[in-house]
């Protein structure tokens, strides 16, 4: 194999998403079956030993594409030469913690990581933020990296996108492969808006096939938006394998492109499209090609959708104001 390996940095490598993610990166699912990778694992000091254990297991898989694993607790080392950065490690909300406390604690993580990306990552760096609150953490990291083109900072709403496809497939009886052009708008939170008005099921308009606004408002949207909480309730821990799978899908699609006649959802810096204030990291329908993404333009937004997009965007604006007040932007 002569291709130069791609450096992939994963933060929170010893966590549960990290454990579900690293083996799939190393086996070629992130970038392609012919792309060698080097893994850079970033953990806090307490997580280093567990990360070493995971690295031992990765070695034991003898993955042909895996050309090295480095482990560090220093972002300046872990992001050195990074081509792809998956920011998974974050401070979970603990008892008695207010939203503002969570944003402040995550500022302490994502600001230095953004700066380390700015100072040390490769010129073609692509960043996916998974750690919650993902959209606003991505904004914090982006603000700390003024030399990196801002569109390289993205937040994960692909898990929501995949959840919505699955729910729509179950409702219509169609296989998931027949569901296209679904959109997640807004924040990766309970205010997100999964939109089926432009989606198709086996080539036909999904909203017309479903023809049930009550199901949309009272079943589909809350099921998708609150799925994370339902998993925590059932599993006693938050989504891990499905989140790792969505992170793989997000980067794979960004790098390798969307299929003709389809799009995906990504949290990306708004250019003002669809009335989303410029600069907010919000989920949009996007097509991707040659490692770049573009917002799908010209979609008609009906009153039902407008109200819900506005509500989620309002929450993003409030989060932006809160981190601005904390001096993180
Ligand atoms: N955007 C999305 O769709 C989803 C996001 N999430 C979020 O992903 C994050 C990670 O989830 P899990 O892996 O389940 O959590 P976890 O608690 O199992 O693992 C997090 C890991 O991050 C590490 N960590 C904490 N601070 C760090 C820092 N400054 N640098 C490097 N590593 C650090 C911890 O030591 C821990 O090993 C959480 O914020 C969770 O809410 C989870 C599911 C879906
Ligand atoms: O809800 C959580 O804490 C984890 C998450 O983001 C999800 O599963 O969508």
Short mmCIF file of C-alpha atoms in Angstrom, two decimals, residues 65-302:
data_model
loop_
_atom_site.label_atom_id
_atom_site.label_comp_id
_atom_site.label_asym_id
_atom_site.label_seq_id
_atom_site.Cartn_x
_atom_site.Cartn_y
_atom_site.Cartn_z
CA UNK A 65 -5.38 -0.19 6.95
CA UNK A 66 -4.27 0.85 10.44
CA UNK A 67 -0.78 2.31 10.23
CA UNK A 68 -0.31 3.58 13.77
CA UNK A 69 -1.97 4.65 17.02
CA UNK A 70 -0.79 7.52 19.22
CA UNK A 71 -2.36 8.36 22.56
CA UNK A 72 -2.05 11.70 24.31
CA UNK A 73 -3.68 13.95 26.87
CA UNK A 74 -2.32 17.05 25.09
CA UNK A 75 -4.52 18.51 22.33
CA UNK A 76 -1.45 20.10 20.71
CA UNK A 77 -0.01 16.63 20.18
CA UNK A 78 -3.23 14.83 19.31
CA UNK A 79 -4.26 17.32 16.60
CA UNK A 80 -0.79 17.64 15.09
CA UNK A 81 -1.20 16.96 11.38
CA UNK A 82 -4.83 15.86 11.80
CA UNK A 83 -6.80 15.56 8.55
CA UNK A 84 -10.03 14.49 10.24
CA UNK A 85 -10.98 15.32 13.84
CA UNK A 86 -13.87 13.68 15.64
CA UNK A 87 -14.59 15.64 18.80
CA UNK A 88 -16.49 13.14 20.90
CA UNK A 89 -15.26 13.74 24.45
CA UNK A 90 -17.41 16.24 26.32
CA UNK A 91 -18.54 17.02 29.80
CA UNK A 92 -21.85 15.24 30.47
CA UNK A 93 -24.52 17.03 32.41
CA UNK A 94 -24.45 15.93 36.03
CA UNK A 95 -26.98 16.35 38.80
CA UNK A 96 -27.75 19.94 39.67
CA UNK A 97 -25.92 21.31 36.64
CA UNK A 98 -27.69 24.09 34.78
CA UNK A 99 -27.44 24.53 31.02
CA UNK A 100 -25.09 27.49 31.50
CA UNK A 101 -22.79 25.36 33.68
CA UNK A 102 -22.67 22.71 30.98
CA UNK A 103 -21.82 25.27 28.31
CA UNK A 104 -19.08 26.73 30.50
CA UNK A 105 -17.59 23.30 31.27
CA UNK A 106 -17.60 22.41 27.59
CA UNK A 107 -16.04 25.76 26.75
CA UNK A 108 -13.07 24.60 28.79
CA UNK A 109 -12.79 21.59 26.46
CA UNK A 110 -13.72 22.90 23.00
CA UNK A 111 -11.91 26.25 23.13
CA UNK A 112 -8.44 24.74 23.70
CA UNK A 113 -9.19 21.97 21.22
CA UNK A 114 -10.22 24.54 18.60
CA UNK A 115 -7.00 26.45 19.23
CA UNK A 116 -4.92 23.27 18.95
CA UNK A 117 -6.67 22.47 15.64
CA UNK A 118 -5.94 26.02 14.47
CA UNK A 119 -2.26 25.75 15.35
CA UNK A 120 -1.44 22.15 14.47
CA UNK A 121 -3.94 20.42 12.18
CA UNK A 122 -3.32 19.78 8.48
CA UNK A 123 -4.57 22.35 5.95
CA UNK A 124 -7.37 20.05 4.80
CA UNK A 125 -8.72 19.43 8.33
CA UNK A 126 -12.38 18.43 8.60
CA UNK A 127 -13.97 18.58 12.05
CA UNK A 128 -17.06 16.77 13.29
CA UNK A 129 -18.32 17.63 16.77
CA UNK A 130 -20.30 14.85 18.43
CA UNK A 131 -20.01 15.85 22.10
CA UNK A 132 -23.10 17.66 23.38
CA UNK A 133 -24.35 20.32 23.03
CA UNK A 134 -22.81 19.51 19.65
CA UNK A 135 -23.85 22.56 17.60
CA UNK A 136 -22.70 25.09 20.16
CA UNK A 137 -19.53 23.15 21.02
CA UNK A 138 -18.71 23.28 17.31
CA UNK A 139 -19.24 27.06 17.39
CA UNK A 140 -16.86 27.39 20.36
CA UNK A 141 -14.16 25.30 18.64
CA UNK A 142 -14.62 27.20 15.38
CA UNK A 143 -14.29 30.58 17.12
CA UNK A 144 -10.96 29.45 18.59
CA UNK A 145 -9.66 28.50 15.13
CA UNK A 146 -9.74 31.69 13.05
CA UNK A 147 -7.19 30.39 10.53
CA UNK A 148 -9.26 27.34 9.60
CA UNK A 149 -11.99 27.91 6.98
CA UNK A 150 -15.13 28.06 9.07
CA UNK A 151 -17.07 25.56 6.98
CA UNK A 152 -14.71 22.83 8.17
CA UNK A 153 -16.45 22.83 11.57
CA UNK A 154 -19.57 20.69 11.57
CA UNK A 155 -21.87 19.18 14.18
CA UNK A 156 -23.55 15.80 14.12
CA UNK A 157 -27.25 15.55 13.30
CA UNK A 158 -26.80 12.39 11.22
CA UNK A 159 -28.02 10.23 14.09
CA UNK A 160 -31.28 12.19 14.06
CA UNK A 161 -31.39 11.86 10.26
CA UNK A 162 -30.92 8.08 10.46
CA UNK A 163 -33.50 7.78 13.25
CA UNK A 164 -36.03 9.71 11.17
CA UNK A 165 -35.43 7.50 8.11
CA UNK A 166 -36.02 4.43 10.21
CA UNK A 167 -39.26 5.77 11.72
CA UNK A 168 -40.57 6.77 8.29
CA UNK A 169 -39.67 3.36 6.87
CA UNK A 170 -41.57 1.67 9.70
CA UNK A 171 -44.63 3.89 9.15
CA UNK A 172 -44.78 3.40 5.37
CA UNK A 173 -43.59 -0.20 5.24
CA UNK A 174 -40.86 0.77 2.75
CA UNK A 175 -37.26 -0.41 3.16
CA UNK A 176 -34.90 2.28 4.49
CA UNK A 177 -33.06 2.24 1.16
CA UNK A 178 -36.19 3.69 -0.50
CA UNK A 179 -36.32 6.77 1.78
CA UNK A 180 -34.52 9.80 0.34
CA UNK A 181 -34.25 13.57 0.90
CA UNK A 182 -35.19 13.64 4.53
CA UNK A 183 -34.03 16.73 6.42
CA UNK A 184 -33.14 17.51 10.01
CA UNK A 185 -33.27 21.26 10.64
CA UNK A 186 -31.86 23.17 13.62
CA UNK A 187 -30.23 21.97 16.80
CA UNK A 188 -29.25 18.46 17.90
CA UNK A 189 -31.68 18.70 20.79
CA UNK A 190 -35.33 18.08 21.53
CA UNK A 191 -36.22 21.18 19.44
CA UNK A 192 -34.80 19.72 16.21
CA UNK A 193 -37.21 19.45 13.30
CA UNK A 194 -37.24 16.27 11.19
CA UNK A 195 -38.92 17.30 7.92
CA UNK A 196 -40.58 14.81 5.56
CA UNK A 197 -42.27 17.36 3.26
CA UNK A 198 -39.52 17.02 0.64
CA UNK A 199 -38.65 13.41 1.44
CA UNK A 200 -39.53 10.63 -0.95
CA UNK A 201 -40.55 7.03 -0.37
CA UNK A 202 -39.84 4.88 -3.42
CA UNK A 203 -39.85 8.10 -5.48
CA UNK A 204 -43.17 9.46 -4.18
CA UNK A 205 -43.62 12.38 -1.82
CA UNK A 206 -43.42 11.11 1.77
CA UNK A 207 -45.83 13.65 3.29
CA UNK A 208 -48.48 12.76 0.69
CA UNK A 209 -48.03 9.03 1.32
CA UNK A 210 -48.27 9.50 5.09
CA UNK A 211 -51.07 12.08 4.75
CA UNK A 212 -51.44 12.40 8.52
CA UNK A 213 -50.36 15.70 10.08
CA UNK A 214 -51.46 14.52 13.51
CA UNK A 215 -49.04 11.56 13.29
CA UNK A 216 -46.30 13.92 12.16
CA UNK A 217 -46.85 16.40 15.00
CA UNK A 218 -47.67 14.00 17.80
CA UNK A 219 -45.74 10.87 16.94
CA UNK A 220 -42.99 11.14 14.34
CA UNK A 221 -41.40 14.44 15.38
CA UNK A 222 -41.35 13.79 19.15
CA UNK A 223 -40.19 10.19 18.66
CA UNK A 224 -37.18 11.32 16.62
CA UNK A 225 -36.45 14.37 18.76
CA UNK A 226 -36.65 12.50 22.06
CA UNK A 227 -35.05 9.25 20.90
CA UNK A 228 -31.82 10.01 22.77
CA UNK A 229 -33.72 10.22 26.06
CA UNK A 230 -35.68 7.03 25.24
CA UNK A 231 -32.40 5.14 24.67
CA UNK A 232 -31.02 6.41 27.99
CA UNK A 233 -34.22 5.26 29.70
CA UNK A 234 -34.06 1.80 28.11
CA UNK A 235 -30.31 1.15 28.14
CA UNK A 236 -29.28 3.06 31.23
CA UNK A 237 -26.66 4.80 29.07
CA UNK A 238 -26.82 7.11 26.09
CA UNK A 239 -26.67 5.96 22.48
CA UNK A 240 -23.20 4.71 21.65
CA UNK A 241 -23.06 2.30 18.70
CA UNK A 242 -25.72 4.23 16.77
CA UNK A 243 -23.92 7.51 17.53
CA UNK A 244 -20.61 6.03 16.35
CA UNK A 245 -22.34 4.73 13.23
CA UNK A 246 -23.75 8.18 12.52
CA UNK A 247 -20.30 9.77 12.95
CA UNK A 248 -18.94 7.29 10.41
CA UNK A 249 -21.82 8.10 8.03
CA UNK A 250 -21.33 11.87 8.45
CA UNK A 251 -17.63 11.87 7.58
CA UNK A 252 -17.96 9.18 4.91
CA UNK A 253 -20.66 11.18 3.14
CA UNK A 254 -18.73 14.46 3.51
CA UNK A 255 -15.62 12.91 1.97
CA UNK A 256 -17.17 10.57 -0.58
CA UNK A 257 -20.33 12.44 -1.65
CA UNK A 258 -24.10 12.04 -1.51
CA UNK A 259 -25.84 9.78 -4.04
CA UNK A 260 -27.61 11.36 -7.01
CA UNK A 261 -31.21 12.15 -6.08
CA UNK A 262 -30.55 12.23 -2.37
CA UNK A 263 -29.15 14.50 0.33
CA UNK A 264 -28.15 14.27 3.96
CA UNK A 265 -28.35 16.43 7.10
CA UNK A 266 -25.34 18.11 8.67
CA UNK A 267 -24.92 20.78 11.33
CA UNK A 268 -22.98 23.47 9.46
CA UNK A 269 -22.34 27.22 9.72
CA UNK A 270 -25.35 29.00 8.27
CA UNK A 271 -24.84 31.31 5.30
CA UNK A 272 -28.25 32.83 6.00
CA UNK A 273 -30.16 30.27 3.91
CA UNK A 274 -33.76 29.61 4.91
CA UNK A 275 -33.69 32.57 7.31
CA UNK A 276 -31.23 30.89 9.70
CA UNK A 277 -29.00 33.68 11.07
CA UNK A 278 -25.59 33.71 9.48
CA UNK A 279 -22.88 31.92 11.45
CA UNK A 280 -25.11 29.72 13.64
CA UNK A 281 -24.18 26.05 13.37
CA UNK A 282 -27.53 24.61 12.42
CA UNK A 283 -28.65 21.45 10.63
CA UNK A 284 -29.53 21.79 6.95
CA UNK A 285 -30.20 19.55 3.97
CA UNK A 286 -26.88 19.26 2.14
CA UNK A 287 -25.39 17.54 -0.86
CA UNK A 288 -21.71 16.68 -0.81
CA UNK A 289 -19.16 16.20 -3.56
CA UNK A 290 -15.35 16.09 -3.67
CA UNK A 291 -15.06 16.70 0.07
CA UNK A 292 -17.30 19.80 0.06
CA UNK A 293 -20.91 20.33 1.00
CA UNK A 294 -23.60 22.67 -0.27
CA UNK A 295 -26.95 23.57 1.26
CA UNK A 296 -29.84 22.36 -0.90
CA UNK A 297 -31.49 25.55 -2.11
CA UNK A 298 -34.98 26.47 -3.21
CA UNK A 299 -37.05 24.19 -0.98
CA UNK A 300 -40.47 25.50 -0.18
CA UNK A 301 -40.94 25.82 3.59
CA UNK A 302 -44.60 25.58 4.64
#
